[in-house]
PDB file of N, CA and C in Angstrom:
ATOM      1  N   UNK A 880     -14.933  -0.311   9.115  1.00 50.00           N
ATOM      2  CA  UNK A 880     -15.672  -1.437   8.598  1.00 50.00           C
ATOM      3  C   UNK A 880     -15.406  -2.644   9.485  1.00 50.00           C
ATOM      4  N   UNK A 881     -16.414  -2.998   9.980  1.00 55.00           N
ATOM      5  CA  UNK A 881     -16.354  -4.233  10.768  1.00 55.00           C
ATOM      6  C   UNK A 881     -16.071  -5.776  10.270  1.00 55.00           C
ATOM      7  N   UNK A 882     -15.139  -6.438  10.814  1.00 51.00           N
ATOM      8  CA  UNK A 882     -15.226  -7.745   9.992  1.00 51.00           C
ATOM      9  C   UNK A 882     -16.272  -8.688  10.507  1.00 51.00           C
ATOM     10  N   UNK A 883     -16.180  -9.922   9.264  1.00 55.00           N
ATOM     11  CA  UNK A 883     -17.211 -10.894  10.004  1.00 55.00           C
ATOM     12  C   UNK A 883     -16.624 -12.342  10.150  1.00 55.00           C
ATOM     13  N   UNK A 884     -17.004 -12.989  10.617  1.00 60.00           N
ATOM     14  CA  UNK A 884     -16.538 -14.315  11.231  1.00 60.00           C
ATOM     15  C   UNK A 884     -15.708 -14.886   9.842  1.00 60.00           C
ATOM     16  N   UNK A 885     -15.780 -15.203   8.853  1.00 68.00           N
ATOM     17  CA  UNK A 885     -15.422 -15.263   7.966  1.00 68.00           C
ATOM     18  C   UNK A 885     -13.890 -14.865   7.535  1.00 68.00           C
ATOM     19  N   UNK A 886     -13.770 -13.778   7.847  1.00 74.00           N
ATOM     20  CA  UNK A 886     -12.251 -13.139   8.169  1.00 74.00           C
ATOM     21  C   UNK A 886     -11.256 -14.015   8.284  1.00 74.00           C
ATOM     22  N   UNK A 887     -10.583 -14.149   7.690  1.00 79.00           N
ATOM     23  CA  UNK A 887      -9.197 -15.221   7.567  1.00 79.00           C
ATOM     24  C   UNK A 887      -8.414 -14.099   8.265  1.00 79.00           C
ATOM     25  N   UNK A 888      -6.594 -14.741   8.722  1.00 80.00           N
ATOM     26  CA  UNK A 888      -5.670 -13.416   9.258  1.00 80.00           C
ATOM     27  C   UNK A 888      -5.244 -12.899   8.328  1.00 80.00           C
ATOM     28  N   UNK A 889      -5.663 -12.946   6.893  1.00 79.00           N
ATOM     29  CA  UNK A 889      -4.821 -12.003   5.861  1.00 79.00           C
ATOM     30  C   UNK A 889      -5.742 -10.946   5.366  1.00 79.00           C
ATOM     31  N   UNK A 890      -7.363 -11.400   5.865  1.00 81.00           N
ATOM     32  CA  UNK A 890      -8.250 -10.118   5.632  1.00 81.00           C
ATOM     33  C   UNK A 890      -7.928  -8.918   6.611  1.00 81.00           C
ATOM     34  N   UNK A 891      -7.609  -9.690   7.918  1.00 83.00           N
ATOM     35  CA  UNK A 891      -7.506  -8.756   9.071  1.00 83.00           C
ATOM     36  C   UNK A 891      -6.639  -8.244   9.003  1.00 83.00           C
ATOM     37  N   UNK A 892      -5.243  -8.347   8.678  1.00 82.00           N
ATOM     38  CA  UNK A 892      -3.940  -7.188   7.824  1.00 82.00           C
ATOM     39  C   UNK A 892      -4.304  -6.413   7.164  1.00 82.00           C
ATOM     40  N   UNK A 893      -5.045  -6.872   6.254  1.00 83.00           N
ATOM     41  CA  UNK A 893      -5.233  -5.667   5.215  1.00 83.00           C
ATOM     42  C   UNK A 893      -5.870  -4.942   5.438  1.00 83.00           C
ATOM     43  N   UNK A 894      -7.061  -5.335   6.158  1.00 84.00           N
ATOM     44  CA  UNK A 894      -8.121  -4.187   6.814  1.00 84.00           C
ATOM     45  C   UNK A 894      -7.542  -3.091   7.911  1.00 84.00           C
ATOM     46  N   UNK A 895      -6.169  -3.614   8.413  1.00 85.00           N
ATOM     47  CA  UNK A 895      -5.293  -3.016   9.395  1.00 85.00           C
ATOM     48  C   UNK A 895      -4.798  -2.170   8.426  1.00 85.00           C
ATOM     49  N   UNK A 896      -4.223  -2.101   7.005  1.00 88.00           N
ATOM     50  CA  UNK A 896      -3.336  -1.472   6.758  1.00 88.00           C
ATOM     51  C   UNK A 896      -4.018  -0.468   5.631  1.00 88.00           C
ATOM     52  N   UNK A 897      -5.713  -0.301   5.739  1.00 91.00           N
ATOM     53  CA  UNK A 897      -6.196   0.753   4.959  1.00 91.00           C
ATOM     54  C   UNK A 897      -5.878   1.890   5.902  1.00 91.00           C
ATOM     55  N   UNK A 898      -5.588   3.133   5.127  1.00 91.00           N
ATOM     56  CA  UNK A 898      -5.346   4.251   5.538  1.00 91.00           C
ATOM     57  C   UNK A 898      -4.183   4.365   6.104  1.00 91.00           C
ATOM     58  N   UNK A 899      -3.367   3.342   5.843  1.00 91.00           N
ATOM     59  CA  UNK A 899      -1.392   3.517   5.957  1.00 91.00           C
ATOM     60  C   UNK A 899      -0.860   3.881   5.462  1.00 91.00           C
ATOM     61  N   UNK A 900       0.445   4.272   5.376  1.00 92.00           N
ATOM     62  CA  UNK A 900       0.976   4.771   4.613  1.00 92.00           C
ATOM     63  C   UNK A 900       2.387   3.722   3.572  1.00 92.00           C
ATOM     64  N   UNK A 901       2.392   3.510   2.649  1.00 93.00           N
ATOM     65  CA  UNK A 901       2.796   2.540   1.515  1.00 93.00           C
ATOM     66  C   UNK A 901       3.459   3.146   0.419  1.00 93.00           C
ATOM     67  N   UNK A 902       4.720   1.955   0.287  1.00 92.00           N
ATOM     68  CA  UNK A 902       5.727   2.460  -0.486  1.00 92.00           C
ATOM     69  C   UNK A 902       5.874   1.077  -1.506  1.00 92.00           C
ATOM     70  N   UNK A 903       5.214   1.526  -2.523  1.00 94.00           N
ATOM     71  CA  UNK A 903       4.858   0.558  -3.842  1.00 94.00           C
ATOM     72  C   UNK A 903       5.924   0.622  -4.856  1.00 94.00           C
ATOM     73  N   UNK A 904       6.479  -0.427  -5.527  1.00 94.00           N
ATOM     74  CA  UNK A 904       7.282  -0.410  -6.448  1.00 94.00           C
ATOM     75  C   UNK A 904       6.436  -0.850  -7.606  1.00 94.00           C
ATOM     76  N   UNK A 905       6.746  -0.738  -8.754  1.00 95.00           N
ATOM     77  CA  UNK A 905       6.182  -1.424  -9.907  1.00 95.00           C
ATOM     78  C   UNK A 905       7.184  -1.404 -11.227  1.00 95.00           C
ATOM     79  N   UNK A 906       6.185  -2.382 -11.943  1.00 95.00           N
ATOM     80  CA  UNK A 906       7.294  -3.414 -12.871  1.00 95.00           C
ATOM     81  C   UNK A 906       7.987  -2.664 -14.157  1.00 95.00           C
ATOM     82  N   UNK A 907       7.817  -0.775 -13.975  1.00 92.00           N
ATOM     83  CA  UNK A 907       8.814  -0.061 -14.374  1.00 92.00           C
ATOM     84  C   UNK A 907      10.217   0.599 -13.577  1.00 92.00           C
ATOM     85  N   UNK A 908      10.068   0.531 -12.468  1.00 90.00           N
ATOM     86  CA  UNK A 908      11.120   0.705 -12.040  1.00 90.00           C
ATOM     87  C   UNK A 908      10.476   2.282 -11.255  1.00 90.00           C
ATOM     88  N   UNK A 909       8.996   2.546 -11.447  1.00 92.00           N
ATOM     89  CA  UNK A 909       8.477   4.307 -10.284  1.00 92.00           C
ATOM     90  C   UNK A 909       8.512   3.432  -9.279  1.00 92.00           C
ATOM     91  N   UNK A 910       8.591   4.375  -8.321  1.00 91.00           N
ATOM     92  CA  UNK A 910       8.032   4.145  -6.867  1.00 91.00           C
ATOM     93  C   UNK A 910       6.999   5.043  -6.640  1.00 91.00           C
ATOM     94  N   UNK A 911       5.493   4.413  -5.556  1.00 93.00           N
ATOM     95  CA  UNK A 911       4.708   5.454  -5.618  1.00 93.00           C
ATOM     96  C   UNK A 911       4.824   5.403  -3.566  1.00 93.00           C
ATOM     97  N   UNK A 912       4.611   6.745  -3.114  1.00 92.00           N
ATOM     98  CA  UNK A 912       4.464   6.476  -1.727  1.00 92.00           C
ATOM     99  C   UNK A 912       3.141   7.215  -1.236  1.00 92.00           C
ATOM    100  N   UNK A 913       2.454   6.785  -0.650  1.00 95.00           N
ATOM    101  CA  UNK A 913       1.021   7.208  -0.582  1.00 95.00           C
ATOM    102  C   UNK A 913       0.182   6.496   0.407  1.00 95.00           C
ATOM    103  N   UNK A 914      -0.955   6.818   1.114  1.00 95.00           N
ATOM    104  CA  UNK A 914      -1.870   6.063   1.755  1.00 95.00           C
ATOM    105  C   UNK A 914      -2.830   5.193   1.093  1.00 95.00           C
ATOM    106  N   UNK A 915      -2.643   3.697   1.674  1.00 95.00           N
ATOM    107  CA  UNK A 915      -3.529   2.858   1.008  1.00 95.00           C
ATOM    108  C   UNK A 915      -4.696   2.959   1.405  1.00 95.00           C
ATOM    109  N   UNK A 916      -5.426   3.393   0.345  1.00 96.00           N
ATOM    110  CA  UNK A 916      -7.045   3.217   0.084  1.00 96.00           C
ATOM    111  C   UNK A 916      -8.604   2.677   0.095  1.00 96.00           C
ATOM    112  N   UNK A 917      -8.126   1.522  -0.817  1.00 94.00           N
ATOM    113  CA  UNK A 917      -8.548   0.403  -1.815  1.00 94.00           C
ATOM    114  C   UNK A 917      -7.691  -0.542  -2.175  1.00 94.00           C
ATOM    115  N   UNK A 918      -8.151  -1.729  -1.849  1.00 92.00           N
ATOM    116  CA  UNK A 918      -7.342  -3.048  -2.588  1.00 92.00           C
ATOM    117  C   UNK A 918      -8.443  -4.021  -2.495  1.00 92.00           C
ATOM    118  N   UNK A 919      -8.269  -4.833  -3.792  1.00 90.00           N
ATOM    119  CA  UNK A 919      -9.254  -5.995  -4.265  1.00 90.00           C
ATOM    120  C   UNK A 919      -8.492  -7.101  -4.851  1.00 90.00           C
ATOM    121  N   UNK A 920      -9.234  -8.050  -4.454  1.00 87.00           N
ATOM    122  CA  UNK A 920      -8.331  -9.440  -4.810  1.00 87.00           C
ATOM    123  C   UNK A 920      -7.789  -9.744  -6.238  1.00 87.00           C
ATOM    124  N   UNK A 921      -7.389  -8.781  -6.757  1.00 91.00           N
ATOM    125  CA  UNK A 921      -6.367  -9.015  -7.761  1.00 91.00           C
ATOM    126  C   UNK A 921      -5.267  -8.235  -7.169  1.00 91.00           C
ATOM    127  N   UNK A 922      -5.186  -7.757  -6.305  1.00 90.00           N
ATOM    128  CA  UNK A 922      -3.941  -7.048  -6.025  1.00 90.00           C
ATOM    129  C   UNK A 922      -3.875  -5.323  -6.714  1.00 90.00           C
ATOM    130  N   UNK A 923      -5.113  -5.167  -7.144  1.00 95.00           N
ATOM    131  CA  UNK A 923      -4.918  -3.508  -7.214  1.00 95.00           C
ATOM    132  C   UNK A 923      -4.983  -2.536  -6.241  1.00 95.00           C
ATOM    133  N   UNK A 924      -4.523  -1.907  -6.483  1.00 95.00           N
ATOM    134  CA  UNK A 924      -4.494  -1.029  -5.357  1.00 95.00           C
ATOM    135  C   UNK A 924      -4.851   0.416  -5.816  1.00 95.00           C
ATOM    136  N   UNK A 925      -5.297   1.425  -4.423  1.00 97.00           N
ATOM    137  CA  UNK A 925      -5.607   2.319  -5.032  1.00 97.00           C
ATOM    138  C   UNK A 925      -4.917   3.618  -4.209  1.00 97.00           C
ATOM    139  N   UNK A 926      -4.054   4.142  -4.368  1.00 97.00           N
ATOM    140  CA  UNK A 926      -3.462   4.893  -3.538  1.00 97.00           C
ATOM    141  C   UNK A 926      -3.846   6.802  -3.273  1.00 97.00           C
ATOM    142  N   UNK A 927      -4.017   7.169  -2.235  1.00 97.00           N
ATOM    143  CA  UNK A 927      -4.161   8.771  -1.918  1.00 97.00           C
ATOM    144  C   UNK A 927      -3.302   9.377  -1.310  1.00 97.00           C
ATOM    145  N   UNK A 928      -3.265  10.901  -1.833  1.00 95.00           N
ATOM    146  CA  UNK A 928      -2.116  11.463  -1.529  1.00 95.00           C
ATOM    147  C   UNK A 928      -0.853  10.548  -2.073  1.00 95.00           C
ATOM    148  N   UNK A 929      -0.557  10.566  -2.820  1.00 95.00           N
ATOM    149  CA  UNK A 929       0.507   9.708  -3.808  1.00 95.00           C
ATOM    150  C   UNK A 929       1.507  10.792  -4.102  1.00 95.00           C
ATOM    151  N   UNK A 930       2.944  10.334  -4.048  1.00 92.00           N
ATOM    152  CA  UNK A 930       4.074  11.078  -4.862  1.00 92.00           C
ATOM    153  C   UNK A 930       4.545   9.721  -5.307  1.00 92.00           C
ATOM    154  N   UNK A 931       5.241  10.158  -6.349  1.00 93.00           N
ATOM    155  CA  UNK A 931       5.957   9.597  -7.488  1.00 93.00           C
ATOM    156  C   UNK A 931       7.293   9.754  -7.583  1.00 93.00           C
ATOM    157  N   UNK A 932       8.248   8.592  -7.653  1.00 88.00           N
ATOM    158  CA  UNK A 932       9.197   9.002  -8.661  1.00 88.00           C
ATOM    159  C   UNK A 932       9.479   8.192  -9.615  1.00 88.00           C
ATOM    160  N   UNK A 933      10.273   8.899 -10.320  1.00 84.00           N
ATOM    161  CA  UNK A 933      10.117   7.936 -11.859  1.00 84.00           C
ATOM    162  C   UNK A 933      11.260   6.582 -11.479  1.00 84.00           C
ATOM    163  N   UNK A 934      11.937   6.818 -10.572  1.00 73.00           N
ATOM    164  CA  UNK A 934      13.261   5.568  -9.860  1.00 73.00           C
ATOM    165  C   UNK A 934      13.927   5.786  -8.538  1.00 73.00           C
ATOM    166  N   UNK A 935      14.307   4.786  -7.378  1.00 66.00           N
ATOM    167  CA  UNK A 935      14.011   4.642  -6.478  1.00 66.00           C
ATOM    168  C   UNK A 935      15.669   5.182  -6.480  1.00 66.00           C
ATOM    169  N   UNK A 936      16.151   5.119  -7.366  1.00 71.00           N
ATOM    170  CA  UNK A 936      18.138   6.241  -7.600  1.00 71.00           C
ATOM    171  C   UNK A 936      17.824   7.105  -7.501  1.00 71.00           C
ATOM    172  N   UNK A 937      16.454   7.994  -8.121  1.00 69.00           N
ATOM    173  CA  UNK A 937      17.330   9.652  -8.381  1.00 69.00           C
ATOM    174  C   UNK A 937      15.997  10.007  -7.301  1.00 69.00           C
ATOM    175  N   UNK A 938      16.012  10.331  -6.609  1.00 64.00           N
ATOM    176  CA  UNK A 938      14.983  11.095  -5.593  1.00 64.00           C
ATOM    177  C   UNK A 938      14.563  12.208  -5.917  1.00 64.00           C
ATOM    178  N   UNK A 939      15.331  13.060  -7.321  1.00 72.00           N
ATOM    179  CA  UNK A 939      15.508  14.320  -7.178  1.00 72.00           C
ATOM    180  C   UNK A 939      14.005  14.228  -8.992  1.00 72.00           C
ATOM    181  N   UNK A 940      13.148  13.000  -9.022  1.00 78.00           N
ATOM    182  CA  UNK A 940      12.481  13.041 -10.213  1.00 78.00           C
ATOM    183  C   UNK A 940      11.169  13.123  -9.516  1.00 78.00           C
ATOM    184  N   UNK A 941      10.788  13.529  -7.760  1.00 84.00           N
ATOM    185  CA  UNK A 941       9.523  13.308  -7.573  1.00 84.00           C
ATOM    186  C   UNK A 941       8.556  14.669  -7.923  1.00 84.00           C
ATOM    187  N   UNK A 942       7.507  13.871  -8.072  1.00 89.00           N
ATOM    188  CA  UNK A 942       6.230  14.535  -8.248  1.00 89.00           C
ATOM    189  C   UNK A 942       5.058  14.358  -7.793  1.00 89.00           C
ATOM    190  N   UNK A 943       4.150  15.267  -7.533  1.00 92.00           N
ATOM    191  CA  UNK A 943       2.380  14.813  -6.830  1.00 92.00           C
ATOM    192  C   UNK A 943       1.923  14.153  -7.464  1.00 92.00           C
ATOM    193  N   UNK A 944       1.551  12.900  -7.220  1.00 92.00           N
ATOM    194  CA  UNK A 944       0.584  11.936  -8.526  1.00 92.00           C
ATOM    195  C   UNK A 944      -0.770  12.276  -7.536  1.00 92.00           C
ATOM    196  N   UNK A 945      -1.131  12.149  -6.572  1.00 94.00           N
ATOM    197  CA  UNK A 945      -2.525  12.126  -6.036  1.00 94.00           C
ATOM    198  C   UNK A 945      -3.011  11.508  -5.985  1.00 94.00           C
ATOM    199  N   UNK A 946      -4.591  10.874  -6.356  1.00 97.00           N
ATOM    200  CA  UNK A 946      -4.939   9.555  -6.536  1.00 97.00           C
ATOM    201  C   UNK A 946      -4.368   8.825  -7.325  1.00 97.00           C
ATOM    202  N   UNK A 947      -3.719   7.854  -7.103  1.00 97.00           N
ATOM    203  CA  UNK A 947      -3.675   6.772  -8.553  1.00 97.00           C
ATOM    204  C   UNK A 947      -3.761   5.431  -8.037  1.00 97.00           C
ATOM    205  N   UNK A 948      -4.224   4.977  -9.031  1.00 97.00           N
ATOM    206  CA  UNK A 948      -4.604   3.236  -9.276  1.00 97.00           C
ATOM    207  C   UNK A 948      -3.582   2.275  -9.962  1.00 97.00           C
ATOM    208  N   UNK A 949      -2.989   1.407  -9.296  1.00 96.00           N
ATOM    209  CA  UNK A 949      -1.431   0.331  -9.933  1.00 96.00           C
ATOM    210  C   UNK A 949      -2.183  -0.898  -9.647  1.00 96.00           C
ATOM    211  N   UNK A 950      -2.160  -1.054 -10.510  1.00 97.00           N
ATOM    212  CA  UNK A 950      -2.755  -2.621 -11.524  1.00 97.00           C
ATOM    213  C   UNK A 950      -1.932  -3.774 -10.573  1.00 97.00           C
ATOM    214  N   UNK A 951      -2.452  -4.416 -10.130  1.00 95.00           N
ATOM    215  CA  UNK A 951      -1.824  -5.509  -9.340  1.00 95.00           C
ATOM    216  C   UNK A 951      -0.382  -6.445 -10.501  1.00 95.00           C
ATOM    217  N   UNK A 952      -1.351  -6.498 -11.544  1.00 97.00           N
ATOM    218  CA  UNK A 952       0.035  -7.535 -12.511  1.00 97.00           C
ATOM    219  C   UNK A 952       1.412  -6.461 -12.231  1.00 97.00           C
ATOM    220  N   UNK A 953       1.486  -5.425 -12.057  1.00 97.00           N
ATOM    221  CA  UNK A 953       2.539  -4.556 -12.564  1.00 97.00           C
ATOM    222  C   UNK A 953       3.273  -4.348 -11.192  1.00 97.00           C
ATOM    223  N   UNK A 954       2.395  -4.753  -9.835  1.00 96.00           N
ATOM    224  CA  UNK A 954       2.679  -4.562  -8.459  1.00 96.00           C
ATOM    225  C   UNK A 954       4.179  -5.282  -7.725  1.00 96.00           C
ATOM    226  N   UNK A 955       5.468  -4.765  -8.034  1.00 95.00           N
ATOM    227  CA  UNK A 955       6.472  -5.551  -7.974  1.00 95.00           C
ATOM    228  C   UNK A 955       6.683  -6.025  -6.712  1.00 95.00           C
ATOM    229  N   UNK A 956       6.568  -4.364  -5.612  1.00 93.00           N
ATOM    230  CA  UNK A 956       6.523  -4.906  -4.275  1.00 93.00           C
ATOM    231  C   UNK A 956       6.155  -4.115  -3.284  1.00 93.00           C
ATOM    232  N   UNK A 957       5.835  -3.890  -2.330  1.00 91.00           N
ATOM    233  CA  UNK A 957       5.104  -3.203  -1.191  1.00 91.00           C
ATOM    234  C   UNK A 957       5.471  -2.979   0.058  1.00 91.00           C
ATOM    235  N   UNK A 958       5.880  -2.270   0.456  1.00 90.00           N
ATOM    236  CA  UNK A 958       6.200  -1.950   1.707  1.00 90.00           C
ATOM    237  C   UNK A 958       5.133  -0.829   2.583  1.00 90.00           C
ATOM    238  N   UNK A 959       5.104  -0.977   3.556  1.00 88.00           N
ATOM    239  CA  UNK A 959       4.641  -0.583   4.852  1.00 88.00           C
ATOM    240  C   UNK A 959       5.816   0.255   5.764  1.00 88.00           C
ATOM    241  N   UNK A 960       5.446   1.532   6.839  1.00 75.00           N
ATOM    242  CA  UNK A 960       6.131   2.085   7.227  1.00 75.00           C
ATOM    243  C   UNK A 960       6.557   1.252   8.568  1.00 75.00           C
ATOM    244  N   UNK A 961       7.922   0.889   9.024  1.00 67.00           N
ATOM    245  CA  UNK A 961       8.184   0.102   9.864  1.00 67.00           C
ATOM    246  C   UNK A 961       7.127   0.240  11.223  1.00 67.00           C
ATOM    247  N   UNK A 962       6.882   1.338  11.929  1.00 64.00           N
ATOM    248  CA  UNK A 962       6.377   1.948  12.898  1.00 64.00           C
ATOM    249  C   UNK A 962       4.568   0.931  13.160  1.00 64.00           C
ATOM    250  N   UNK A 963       4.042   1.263  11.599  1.00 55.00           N
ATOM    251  CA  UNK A 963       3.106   0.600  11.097  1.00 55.00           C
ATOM    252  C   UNK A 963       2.718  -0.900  11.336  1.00 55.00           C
ATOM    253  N   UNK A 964       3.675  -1.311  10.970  1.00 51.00           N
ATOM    254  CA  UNK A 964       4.064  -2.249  10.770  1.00 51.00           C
ATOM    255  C   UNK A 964       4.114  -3.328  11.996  1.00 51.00           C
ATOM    256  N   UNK A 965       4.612  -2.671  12.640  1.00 55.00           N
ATOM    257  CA  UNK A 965       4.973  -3.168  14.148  1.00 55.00           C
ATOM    258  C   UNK A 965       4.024  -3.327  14.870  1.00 55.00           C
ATOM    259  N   UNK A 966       3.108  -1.974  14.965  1.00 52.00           N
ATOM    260  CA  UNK A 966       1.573  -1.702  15.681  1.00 52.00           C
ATOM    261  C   UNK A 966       0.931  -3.272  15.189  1.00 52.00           C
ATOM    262  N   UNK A 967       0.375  -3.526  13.862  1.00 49.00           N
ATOM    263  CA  UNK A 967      -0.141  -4.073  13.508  1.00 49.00           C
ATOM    264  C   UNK A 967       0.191  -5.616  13.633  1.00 49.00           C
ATOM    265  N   UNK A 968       1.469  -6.033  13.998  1.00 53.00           N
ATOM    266  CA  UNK A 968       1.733  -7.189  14.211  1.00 53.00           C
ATOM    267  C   UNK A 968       2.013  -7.360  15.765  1.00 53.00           C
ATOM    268  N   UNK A 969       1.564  -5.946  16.562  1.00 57.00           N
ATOM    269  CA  UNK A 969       1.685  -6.649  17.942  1.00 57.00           C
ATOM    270  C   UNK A 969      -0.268  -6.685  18.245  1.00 57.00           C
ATOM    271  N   UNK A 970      -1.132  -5.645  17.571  1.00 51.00           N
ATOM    272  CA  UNK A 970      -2.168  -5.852  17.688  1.00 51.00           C
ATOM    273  C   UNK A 970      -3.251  -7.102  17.502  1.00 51.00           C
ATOM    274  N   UNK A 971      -2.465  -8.446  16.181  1.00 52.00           N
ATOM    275  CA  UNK A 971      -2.432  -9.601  16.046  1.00 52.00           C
ATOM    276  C   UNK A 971      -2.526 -10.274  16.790  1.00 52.00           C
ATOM    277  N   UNK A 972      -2.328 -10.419  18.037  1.00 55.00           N
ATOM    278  CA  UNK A 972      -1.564 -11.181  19.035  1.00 55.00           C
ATOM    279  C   UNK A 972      -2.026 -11.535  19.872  1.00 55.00           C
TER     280      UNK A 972
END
């Protein structure tokens, strides 16, 4: 998807970081890790290929979630794979 003049630098991140891979916390304490999708200005997100765990202690609770959708209010915090990460902030530049 092409941007348009309009594009602020925080559209152009995010548009960098569809189809990354993302390690989401939320305001129960799962972690989901999965490729980002979909995101809309409330902060939802929509993740593919998703695993789960029920807490970021026991590693040994994961499971395939697959698609799933985390409600931006509940979105505690987000991470990006360093590698990712890097690409995208030297491509900025």
């Amino acid at each position: 998807m092409e941007g348009t003049k309009e594009d602020g630098p925080g559209t152009k991140i995010i548009r960098r970081l569809l189809g990354k891979k993302l390690r989401c916390v939320i305001s129960d304490g799962r972690v989901f890790f999965g490729t980002l999708y979909v995101i809309d200005f409330e902060k939802n997100l929509i993740l593919q290929s998703a695993t789960e765990w029920a807490s970021i202690d026991s590693p040994e609770t994961l499971r395939l979630a697959g698609l799933v959708m985390i409600p931006g209010e509940h979105l505690v915090s987000c991470d990006v794979e360093t590698n990712t990460l890097n690409f995208i902030q030297k491509s900025l530049q």
